[in-house]
mmCIF file of C-alpha atoms and ligand atoms in Angstrom:
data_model
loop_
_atom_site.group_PDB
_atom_site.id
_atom_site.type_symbol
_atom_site.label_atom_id
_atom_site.label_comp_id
_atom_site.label_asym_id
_atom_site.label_seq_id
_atom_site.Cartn_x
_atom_site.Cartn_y
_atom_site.Cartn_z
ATOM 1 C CA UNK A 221 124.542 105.731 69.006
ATOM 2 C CA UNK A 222 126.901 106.370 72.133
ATOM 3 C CA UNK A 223 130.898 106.363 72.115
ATOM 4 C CA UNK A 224 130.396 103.510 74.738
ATOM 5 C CA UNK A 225 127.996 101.388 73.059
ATOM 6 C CA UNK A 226 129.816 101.589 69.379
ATOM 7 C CA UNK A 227 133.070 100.707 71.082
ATOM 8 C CA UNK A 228 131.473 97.613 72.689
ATOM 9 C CA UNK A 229 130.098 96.648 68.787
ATOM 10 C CA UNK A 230 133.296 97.258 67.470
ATOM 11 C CA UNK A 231 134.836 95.044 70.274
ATOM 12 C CA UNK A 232 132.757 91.947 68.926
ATOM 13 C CA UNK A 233 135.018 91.767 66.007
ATOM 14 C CA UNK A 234 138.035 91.510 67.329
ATOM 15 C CA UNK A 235 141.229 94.586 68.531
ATOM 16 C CA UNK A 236 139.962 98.302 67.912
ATOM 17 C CA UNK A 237 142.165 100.707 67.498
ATOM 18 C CA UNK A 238 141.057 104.226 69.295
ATOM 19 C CA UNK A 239 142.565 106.500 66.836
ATOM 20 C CA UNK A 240 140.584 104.309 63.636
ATOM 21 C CA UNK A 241 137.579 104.075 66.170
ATOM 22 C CA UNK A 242 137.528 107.863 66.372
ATOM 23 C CA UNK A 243 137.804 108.754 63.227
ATOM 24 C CA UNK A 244 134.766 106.084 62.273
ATOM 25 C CA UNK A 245 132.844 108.147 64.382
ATOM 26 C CA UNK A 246 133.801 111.207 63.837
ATOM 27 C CA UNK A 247 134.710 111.751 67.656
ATOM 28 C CA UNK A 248 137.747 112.718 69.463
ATOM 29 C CA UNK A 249 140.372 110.620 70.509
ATOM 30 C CA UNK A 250 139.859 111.636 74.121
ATOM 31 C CA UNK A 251 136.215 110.824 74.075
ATOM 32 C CA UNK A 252 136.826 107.460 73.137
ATOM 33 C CA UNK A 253 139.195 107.287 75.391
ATOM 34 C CA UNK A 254 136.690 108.265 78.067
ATOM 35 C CA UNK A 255 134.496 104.957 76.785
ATOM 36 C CA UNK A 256 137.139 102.914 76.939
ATOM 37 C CA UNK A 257 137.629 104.319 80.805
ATOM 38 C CA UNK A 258 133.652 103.825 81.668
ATOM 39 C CA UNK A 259 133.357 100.860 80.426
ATOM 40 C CA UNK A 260 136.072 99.871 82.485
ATOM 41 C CA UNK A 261 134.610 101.136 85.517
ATOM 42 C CA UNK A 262 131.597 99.145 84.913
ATOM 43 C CA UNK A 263 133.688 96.036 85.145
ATOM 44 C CA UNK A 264 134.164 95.139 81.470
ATOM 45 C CA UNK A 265 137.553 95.167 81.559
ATOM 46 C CA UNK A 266 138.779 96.601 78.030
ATOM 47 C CA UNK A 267 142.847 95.443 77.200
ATOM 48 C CA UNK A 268 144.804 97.441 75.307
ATOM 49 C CA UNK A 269 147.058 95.232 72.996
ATOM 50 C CA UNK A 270 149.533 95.981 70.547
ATOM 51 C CA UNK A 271 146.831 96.583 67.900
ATOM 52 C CA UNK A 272 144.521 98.443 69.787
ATOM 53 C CA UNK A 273 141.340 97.704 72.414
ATOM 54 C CA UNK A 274 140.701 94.482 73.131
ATOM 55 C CA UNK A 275 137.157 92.865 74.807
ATOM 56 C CA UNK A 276 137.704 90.930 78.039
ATOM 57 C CA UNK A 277 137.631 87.125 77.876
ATOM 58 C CA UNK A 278 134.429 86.928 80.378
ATOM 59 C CA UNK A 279 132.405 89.913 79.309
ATOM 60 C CA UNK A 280 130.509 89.654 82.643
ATOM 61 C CA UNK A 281 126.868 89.852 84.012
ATOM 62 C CA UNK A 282 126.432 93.420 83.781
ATOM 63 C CA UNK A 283 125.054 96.433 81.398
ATOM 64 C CA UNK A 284 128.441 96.382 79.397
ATOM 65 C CA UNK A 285 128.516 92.541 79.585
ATOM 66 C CA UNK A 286 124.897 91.517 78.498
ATOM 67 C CA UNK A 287 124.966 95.235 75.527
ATOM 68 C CA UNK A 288 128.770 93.413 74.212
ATOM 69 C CA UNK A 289 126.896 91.585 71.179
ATOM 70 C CA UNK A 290 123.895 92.332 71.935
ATOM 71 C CA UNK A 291 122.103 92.369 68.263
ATOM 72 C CA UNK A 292 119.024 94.818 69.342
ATOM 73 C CA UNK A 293 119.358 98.377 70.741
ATOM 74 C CA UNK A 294 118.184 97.915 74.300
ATOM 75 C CA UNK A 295 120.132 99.805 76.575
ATOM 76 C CA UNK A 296 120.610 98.082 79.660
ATOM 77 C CA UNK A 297 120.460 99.340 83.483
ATOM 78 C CA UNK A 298 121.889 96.852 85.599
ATOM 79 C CA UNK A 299 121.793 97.063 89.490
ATOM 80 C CA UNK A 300 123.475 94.238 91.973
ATOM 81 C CA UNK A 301 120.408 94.754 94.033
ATOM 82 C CA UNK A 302 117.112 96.690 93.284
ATOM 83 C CA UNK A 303 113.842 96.691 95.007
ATOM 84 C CA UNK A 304 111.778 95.441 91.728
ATOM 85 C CA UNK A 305 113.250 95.601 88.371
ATOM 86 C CA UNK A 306 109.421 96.558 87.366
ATOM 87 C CA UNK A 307 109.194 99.354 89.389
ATOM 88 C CA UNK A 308 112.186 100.805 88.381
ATOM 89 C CA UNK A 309 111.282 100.003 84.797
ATOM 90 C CA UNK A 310 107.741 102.216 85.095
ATOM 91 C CA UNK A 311 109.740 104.801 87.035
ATOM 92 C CA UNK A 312 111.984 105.110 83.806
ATOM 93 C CA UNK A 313 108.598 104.721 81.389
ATOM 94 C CA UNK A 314 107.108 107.123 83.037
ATOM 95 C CA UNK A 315 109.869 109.721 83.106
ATOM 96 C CA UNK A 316 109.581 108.899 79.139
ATOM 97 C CA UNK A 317 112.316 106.221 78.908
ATOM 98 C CA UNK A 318 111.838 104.130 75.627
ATOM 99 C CA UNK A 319 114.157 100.813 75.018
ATOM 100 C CA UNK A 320 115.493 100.183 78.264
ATOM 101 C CA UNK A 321 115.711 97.035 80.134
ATOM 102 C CA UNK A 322 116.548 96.735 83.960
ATOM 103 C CA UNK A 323 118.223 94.293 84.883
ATOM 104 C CA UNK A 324 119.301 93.205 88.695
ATOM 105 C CA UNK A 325 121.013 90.166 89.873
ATOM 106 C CA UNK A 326 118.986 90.502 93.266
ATOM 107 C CA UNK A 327 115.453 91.923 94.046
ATOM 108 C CA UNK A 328 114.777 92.504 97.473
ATOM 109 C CA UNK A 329 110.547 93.962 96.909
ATOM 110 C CA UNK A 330 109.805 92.103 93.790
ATOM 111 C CA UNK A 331 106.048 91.074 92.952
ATOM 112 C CA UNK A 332 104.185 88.201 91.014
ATOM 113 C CA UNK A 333 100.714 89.181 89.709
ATOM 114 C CA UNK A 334 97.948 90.558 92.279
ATOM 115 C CA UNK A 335 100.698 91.726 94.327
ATOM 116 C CA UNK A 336 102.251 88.639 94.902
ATOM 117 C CA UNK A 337 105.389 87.885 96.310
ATOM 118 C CA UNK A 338 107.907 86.929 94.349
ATOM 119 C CA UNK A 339 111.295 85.366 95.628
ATOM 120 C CA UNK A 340 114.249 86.946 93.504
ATOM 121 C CA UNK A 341 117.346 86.057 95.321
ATOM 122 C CA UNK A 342 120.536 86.613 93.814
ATOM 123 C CA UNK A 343 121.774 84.300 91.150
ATOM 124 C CA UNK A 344 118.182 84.514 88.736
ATOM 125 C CA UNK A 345 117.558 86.517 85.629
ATOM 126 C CA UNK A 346 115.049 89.679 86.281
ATOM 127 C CA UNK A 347 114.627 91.848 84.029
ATOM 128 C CA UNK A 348 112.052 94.480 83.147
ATOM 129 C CA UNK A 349 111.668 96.261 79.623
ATOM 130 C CA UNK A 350 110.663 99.955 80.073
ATOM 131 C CA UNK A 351 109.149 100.588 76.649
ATOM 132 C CA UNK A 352 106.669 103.142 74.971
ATOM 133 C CA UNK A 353 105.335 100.779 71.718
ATOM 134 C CA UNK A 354 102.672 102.303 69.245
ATOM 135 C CA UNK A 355 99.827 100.062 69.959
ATOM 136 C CA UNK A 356 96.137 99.881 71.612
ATOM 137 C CA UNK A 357 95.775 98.958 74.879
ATOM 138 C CA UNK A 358 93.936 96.179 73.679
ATOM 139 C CA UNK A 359 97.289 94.184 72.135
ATOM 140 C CA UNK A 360 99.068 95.065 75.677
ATOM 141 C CA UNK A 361 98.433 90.967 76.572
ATOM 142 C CA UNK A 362 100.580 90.187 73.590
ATOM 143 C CA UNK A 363 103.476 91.632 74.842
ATOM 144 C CA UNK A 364 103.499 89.209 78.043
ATOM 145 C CA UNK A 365 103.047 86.476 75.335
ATOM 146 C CA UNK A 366 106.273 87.448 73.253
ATOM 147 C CA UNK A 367 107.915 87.600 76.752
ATOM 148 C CA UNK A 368 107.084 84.316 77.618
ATOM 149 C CA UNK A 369 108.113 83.176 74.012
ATOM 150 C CA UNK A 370 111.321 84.959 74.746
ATOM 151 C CA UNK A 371 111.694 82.840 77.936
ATOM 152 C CA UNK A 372 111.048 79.799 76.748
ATOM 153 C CA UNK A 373 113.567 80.585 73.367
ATOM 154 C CA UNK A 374 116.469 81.285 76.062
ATOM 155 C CA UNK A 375 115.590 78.655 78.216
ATOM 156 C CA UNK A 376 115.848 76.356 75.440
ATOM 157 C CA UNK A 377 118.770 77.869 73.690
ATOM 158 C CA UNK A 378 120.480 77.258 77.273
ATOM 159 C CA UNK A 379 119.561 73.544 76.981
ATOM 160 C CA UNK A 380 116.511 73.726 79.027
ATOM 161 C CA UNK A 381 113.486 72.085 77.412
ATOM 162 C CA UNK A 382 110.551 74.579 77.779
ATOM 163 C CA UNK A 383 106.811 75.289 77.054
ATOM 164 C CA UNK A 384 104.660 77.729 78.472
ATOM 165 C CA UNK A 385 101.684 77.845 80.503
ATOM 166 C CA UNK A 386 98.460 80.374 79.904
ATOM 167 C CA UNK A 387 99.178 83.028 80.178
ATOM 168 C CA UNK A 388 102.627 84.527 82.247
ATOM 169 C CA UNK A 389 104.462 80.959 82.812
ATOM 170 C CA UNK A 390 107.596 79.300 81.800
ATOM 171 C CA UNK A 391 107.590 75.806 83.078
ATOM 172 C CA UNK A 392 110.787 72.948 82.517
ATOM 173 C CA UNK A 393 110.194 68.889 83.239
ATOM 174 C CA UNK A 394 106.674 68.358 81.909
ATOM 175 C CA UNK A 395 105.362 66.852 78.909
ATOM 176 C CA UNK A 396 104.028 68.728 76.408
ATOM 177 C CA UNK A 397 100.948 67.199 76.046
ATOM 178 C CA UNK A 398 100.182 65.845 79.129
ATOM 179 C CA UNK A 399 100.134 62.315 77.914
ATOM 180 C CA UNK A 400 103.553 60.993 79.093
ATOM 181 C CA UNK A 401 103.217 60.193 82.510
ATOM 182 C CA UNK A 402 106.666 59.073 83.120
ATOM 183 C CA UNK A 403 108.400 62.265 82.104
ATOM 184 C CA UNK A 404 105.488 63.832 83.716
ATOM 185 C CA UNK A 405 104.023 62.253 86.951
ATOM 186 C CA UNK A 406 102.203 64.700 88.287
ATOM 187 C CA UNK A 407 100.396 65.283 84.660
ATOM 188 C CA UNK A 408 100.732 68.715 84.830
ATOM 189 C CA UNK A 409 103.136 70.083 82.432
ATOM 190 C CA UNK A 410 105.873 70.695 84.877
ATOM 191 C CA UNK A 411 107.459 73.070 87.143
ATOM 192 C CA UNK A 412 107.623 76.729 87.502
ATOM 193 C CA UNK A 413 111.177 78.060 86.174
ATOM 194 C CA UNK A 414 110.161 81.587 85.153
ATOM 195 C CA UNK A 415 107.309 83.899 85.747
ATOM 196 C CA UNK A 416 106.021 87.526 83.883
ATOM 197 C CA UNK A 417 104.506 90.856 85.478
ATOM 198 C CA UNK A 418 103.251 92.993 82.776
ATOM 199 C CA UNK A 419 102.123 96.579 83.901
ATOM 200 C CA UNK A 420 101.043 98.892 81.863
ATOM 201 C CA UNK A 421 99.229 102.613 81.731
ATOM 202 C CA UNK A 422 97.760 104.028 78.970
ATOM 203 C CA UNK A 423 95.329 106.177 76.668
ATOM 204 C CA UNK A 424 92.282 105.235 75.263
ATOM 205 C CA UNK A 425 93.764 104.292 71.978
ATOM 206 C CA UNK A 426 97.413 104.140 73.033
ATOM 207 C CA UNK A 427 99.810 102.494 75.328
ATOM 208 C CA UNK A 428 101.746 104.935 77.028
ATOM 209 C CA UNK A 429 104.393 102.805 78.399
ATOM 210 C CA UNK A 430 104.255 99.417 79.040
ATOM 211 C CA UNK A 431 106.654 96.967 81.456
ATOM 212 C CA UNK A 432 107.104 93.466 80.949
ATOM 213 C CA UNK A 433 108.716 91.921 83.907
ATOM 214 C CA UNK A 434 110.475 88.652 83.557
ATOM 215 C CA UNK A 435 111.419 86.464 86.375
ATOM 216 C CA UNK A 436 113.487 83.223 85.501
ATOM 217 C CA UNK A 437 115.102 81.595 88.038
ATOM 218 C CA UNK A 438 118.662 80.672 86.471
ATOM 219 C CA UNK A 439 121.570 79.602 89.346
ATOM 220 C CA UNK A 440 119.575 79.492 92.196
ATOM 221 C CA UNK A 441 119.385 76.221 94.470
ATOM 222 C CA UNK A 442 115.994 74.666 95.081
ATOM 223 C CA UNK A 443 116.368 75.570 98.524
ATOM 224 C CA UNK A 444 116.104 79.027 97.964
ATOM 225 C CA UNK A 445 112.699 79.022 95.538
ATOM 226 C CA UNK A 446 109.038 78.318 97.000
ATOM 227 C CA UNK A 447 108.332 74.468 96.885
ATOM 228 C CA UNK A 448 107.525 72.960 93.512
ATOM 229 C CA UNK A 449 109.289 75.852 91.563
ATOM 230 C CA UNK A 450 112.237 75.144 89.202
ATOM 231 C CA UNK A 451 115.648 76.372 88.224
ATOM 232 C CA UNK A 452 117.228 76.164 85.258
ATOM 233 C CA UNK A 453 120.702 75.589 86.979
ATOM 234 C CA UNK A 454 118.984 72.550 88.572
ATOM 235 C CA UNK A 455 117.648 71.343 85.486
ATOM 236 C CA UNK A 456 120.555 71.480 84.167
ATOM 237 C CA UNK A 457 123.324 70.130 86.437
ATOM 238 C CA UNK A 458 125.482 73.521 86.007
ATOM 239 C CA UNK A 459 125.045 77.163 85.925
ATOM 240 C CA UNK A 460 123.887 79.033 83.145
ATOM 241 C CA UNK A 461 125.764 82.018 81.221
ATOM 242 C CA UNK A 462 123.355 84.662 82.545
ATOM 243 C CA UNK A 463 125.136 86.937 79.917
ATOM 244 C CA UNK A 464 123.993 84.876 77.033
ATOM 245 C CA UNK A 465 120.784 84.008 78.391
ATOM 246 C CA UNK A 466 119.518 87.675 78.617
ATOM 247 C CA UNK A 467 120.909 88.350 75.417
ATOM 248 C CA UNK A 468 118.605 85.963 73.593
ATOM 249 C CA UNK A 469 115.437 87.145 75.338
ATOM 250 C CA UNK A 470 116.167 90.545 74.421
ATOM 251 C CA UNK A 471 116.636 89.546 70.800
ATOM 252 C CA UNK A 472 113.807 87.200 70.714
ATOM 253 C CA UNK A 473 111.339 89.198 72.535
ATOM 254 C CA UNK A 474 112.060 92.740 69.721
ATOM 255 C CA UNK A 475 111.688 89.800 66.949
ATOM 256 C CA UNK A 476 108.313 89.621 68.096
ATOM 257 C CA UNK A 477 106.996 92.795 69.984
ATOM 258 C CA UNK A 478 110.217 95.106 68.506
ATOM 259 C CA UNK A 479 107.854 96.880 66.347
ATOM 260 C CA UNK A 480 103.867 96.643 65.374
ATOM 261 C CA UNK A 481 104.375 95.038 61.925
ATOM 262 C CA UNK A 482 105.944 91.979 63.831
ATOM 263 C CA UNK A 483 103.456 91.620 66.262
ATOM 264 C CA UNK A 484 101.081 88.916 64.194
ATOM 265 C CA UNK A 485 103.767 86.375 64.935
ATOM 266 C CA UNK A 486 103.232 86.174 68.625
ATOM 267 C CA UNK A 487 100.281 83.924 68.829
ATOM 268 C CA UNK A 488 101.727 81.372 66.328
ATOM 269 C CA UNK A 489 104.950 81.342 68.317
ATOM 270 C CA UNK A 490 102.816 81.181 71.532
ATOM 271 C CA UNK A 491 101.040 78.307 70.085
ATOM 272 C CA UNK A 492 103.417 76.446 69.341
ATOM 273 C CA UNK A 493 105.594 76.500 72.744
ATOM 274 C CA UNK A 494 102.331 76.282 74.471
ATOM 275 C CA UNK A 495 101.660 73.064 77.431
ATOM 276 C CA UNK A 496 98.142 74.560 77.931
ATOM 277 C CA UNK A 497 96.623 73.763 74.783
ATOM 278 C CA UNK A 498 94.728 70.509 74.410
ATOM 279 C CA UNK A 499 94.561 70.294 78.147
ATOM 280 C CA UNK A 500 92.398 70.092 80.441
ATOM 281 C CA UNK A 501 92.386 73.123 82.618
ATOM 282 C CA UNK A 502 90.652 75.463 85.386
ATOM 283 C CA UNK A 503 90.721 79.136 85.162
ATOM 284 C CA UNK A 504 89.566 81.021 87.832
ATOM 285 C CA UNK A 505 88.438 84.376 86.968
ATOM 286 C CA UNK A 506 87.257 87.345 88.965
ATOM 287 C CA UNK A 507 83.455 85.686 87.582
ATOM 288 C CA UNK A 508 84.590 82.097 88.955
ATOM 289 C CA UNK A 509 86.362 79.603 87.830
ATOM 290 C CA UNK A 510 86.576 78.065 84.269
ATOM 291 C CA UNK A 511 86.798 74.308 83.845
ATOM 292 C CA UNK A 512 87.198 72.031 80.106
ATOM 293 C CA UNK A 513 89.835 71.563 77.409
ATOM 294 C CA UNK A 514 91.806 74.337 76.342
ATOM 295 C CA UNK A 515 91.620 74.888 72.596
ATOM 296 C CA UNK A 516 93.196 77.844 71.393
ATOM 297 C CA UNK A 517 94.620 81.299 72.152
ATOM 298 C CA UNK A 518 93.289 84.199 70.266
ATOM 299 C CA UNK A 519 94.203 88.092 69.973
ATOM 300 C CA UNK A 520 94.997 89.481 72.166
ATOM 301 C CA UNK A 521 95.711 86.634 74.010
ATOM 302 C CA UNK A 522 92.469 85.369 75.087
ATOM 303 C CA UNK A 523 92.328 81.682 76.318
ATOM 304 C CA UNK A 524 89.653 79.196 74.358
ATOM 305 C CA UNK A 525 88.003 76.927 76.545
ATOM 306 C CA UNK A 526 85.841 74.226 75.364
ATOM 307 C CA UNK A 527 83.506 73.446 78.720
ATOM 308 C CA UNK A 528 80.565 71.530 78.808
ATOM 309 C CA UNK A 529 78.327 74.192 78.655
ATOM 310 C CA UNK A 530 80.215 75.378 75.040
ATOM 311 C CA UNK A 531 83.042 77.665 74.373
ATOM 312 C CA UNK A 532 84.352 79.871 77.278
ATOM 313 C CA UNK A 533 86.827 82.991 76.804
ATOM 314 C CA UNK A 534 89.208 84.130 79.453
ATOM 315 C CA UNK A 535 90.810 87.155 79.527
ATOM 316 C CA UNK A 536 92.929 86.759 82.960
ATOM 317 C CA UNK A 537 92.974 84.395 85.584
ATOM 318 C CA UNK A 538 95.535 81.977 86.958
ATOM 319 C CA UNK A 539 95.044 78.496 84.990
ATOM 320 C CA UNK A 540 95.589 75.184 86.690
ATOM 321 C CA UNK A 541 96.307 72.289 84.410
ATOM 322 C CA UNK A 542 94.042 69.420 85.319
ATOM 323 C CA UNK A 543 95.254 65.826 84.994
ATOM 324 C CA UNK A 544 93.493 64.447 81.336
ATOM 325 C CA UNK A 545 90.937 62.202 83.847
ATOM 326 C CA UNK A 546 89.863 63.301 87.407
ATOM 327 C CA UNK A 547 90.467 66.464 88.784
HETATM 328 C C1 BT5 B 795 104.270 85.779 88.276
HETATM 329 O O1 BT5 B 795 103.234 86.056 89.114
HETATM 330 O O2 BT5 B 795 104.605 84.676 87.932
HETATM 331 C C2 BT5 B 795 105.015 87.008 87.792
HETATM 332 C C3 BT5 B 795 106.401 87.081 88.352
HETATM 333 C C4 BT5 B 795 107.157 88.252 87.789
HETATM 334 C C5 BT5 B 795 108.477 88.468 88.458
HETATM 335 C C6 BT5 B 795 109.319 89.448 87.727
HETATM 336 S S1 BT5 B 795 110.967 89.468 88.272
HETATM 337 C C7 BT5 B 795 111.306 90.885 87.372
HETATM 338 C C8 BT5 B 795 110.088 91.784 87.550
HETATM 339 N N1 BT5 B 795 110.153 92.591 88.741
HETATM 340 C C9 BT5 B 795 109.140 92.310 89.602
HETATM 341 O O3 BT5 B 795 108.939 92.884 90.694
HETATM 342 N N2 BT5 B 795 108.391 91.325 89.089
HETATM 343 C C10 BT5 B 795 108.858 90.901 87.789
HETATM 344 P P1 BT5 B 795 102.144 84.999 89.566
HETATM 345 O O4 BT5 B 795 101.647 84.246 88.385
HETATM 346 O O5 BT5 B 795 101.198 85.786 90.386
HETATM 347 O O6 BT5 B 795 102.929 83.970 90.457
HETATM 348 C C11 BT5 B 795 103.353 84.316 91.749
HETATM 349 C C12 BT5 B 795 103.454 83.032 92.576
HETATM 350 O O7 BT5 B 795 104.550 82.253 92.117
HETATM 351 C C13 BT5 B 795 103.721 83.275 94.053
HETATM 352 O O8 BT5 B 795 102.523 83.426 94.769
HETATM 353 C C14 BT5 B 795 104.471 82.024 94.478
HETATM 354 O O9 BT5 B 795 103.558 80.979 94.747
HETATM 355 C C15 BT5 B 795 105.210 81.632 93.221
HETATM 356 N N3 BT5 B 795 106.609 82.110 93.225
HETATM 357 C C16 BT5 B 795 107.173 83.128 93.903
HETATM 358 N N4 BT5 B 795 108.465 83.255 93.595
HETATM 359 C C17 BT5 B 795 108.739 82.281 92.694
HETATM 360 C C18 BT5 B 795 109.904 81.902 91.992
HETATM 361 N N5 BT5 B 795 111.080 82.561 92.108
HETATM 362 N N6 BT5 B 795 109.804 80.840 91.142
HETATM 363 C C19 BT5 B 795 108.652 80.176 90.967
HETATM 364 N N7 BT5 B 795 107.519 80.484 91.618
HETATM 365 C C20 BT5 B 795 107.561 81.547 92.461
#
């Protein structure tokens, strides 16, 4: 581990002093004296108290702020403004960068799925994880299914009441099941708050790198997002601690797709923050469009529909959900 990033974990609990620091390390004084400087320059501003180094009281939104605490070894890039956060991301994967997530408080070229637009205006959460996993191709859907877990965790750990829709959303003021029609008027599950842009390339039999992009709007007015979409700031009635809120997707999301041994807990976590299931939905596919019940998910992260004609599998396609009658 860096100078910079053991400083900022010995900064959790409580005044460091740089000589002890050093020594723990088995570095010189002067280099952590040069961490203490960086991180400074970064923003997080480090005191120095009687007893040693002491952690700002607002850690910030930034690379310092969001790695201060931060239980998993992600290093984070964070940029005020970046063109995508996934195409920086595959710039880094492809240069052979393992374990980093981009982060930007502003995206001025960012993209949904099938090239997309997607409206990132300062104030959201996007981040993209540049990562090189030891897996198939095959289980590459499952990692935009622990994502969207991930999402939904934060969203909820932020007070946000979340589920998720097949396959890349995070929606906020629906019903779960589609049955309660007050909470739920339109009958649909609810509204937009976050959305994921997994790219990938790859062997064979191996993933080379792989990007999950996550978009979540966070403190962003309605005025500023495509009609219909949601923020969790709006939701909410204040702004959420962006800090905090990246933190826990970054922990939640290596709790499921970390490593390959944890990767058979994805669907059942899937499942059970899932709105599409039991629904009534529409798929359309590049072979047409998809209409019945949704049933299950299944690896890799194929959707189950029951239609009338029997049991339907999709593999990708966006998915409307239906109203229970009509439609
Ligand atoms: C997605 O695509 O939902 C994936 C979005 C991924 C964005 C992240 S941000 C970090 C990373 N860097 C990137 O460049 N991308 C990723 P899709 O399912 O195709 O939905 C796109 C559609 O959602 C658009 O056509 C709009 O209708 C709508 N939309 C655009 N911006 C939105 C927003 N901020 N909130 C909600 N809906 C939005």
């Amino acid at each position: 581990m860096d100078t910079r990033r053991a400083l900022l974990d010995a900064l959790v609990d409580g005044p460091v002093s740089g000589p002890a620091l050093a020594e723990d390390l088995g570095v010189s004084r002067a280099a952590v004296w040069k961490a203490v400087e960086s991180l400074r320059e970064e923003g997080f501003a480090v005191e120095s108290a009687g007893d040693g180094y002491v952690a700002p009281e607002d850690p910030g939104y930034s690379a310092a702020g969001i790695e201060f605490g931060l239980d998993v070894p992600y290093v984070i890039e964070y940029h005020d403004r970046v063109s995508s956060t996934n195409d920086r991301a595959r710039e880094l994967a492809a240069g052979g960068a393992d374990g980093i997530a981009v982060v930007a408080d502003e995206q001025t070229g960012s993209r949904g799925r099938l090239d997309r637009e997607w409206v990132a205006p300062s104030g959201g959460v996007w981040l993209s994880f540049a990562i090189r996993p030891d897996a198939p191709p095959a289980r590459a859907p499952l990692f935009t299914l622990a994502a969207a877990v991930a999402t939904a965790d934060a969203c909820r750990e932020a007070g946000v009441d979340a589920h998720i829709k097949w396959p890349n959303d995070v929606l906020v003021g629906g019903s779960a099941s589609g049955t309660d029609t007050d909470a739920d008027p339109t009958g649909r599950g609810g509204r937009k708050v976050a959305g994921i842009l997994t790219e990938m390339e790859g062997e064979a039999d191996r993933i080379s790198w792989i990007v999950p992009g996550v978009g979540v709007n966070a403190n962003i007015d309605a005025e500023a997002l495509p009609a219909g979409a949601a923020s969790l700031q709006e939701e909410l009635g204040e702004p959420v601690d962006r800090r905090r809120f990246a933190a826990t997707l970054l922990e939640r999301f290596a709790a499921l797709a970390g490593t390959p041994d944890r990767m058979d807990r994805i669907l059942p976590a899937w499942r059970e923050r899932a709105s599409t299931l039991g629904r009534r939905v529409r798929v359309d596919t590049s072979n047409g469009a998809v209409t019945g019940t949704a049933v299950d998910v299944e690896p890799p992260g194929a959707l189950v529909i029951e239609t009338d004609e029997g049991i339907r599998r999709v593999h990708a396609g966006d998915c409307e959900h239906l109203r229970d009658t009509g439609d």
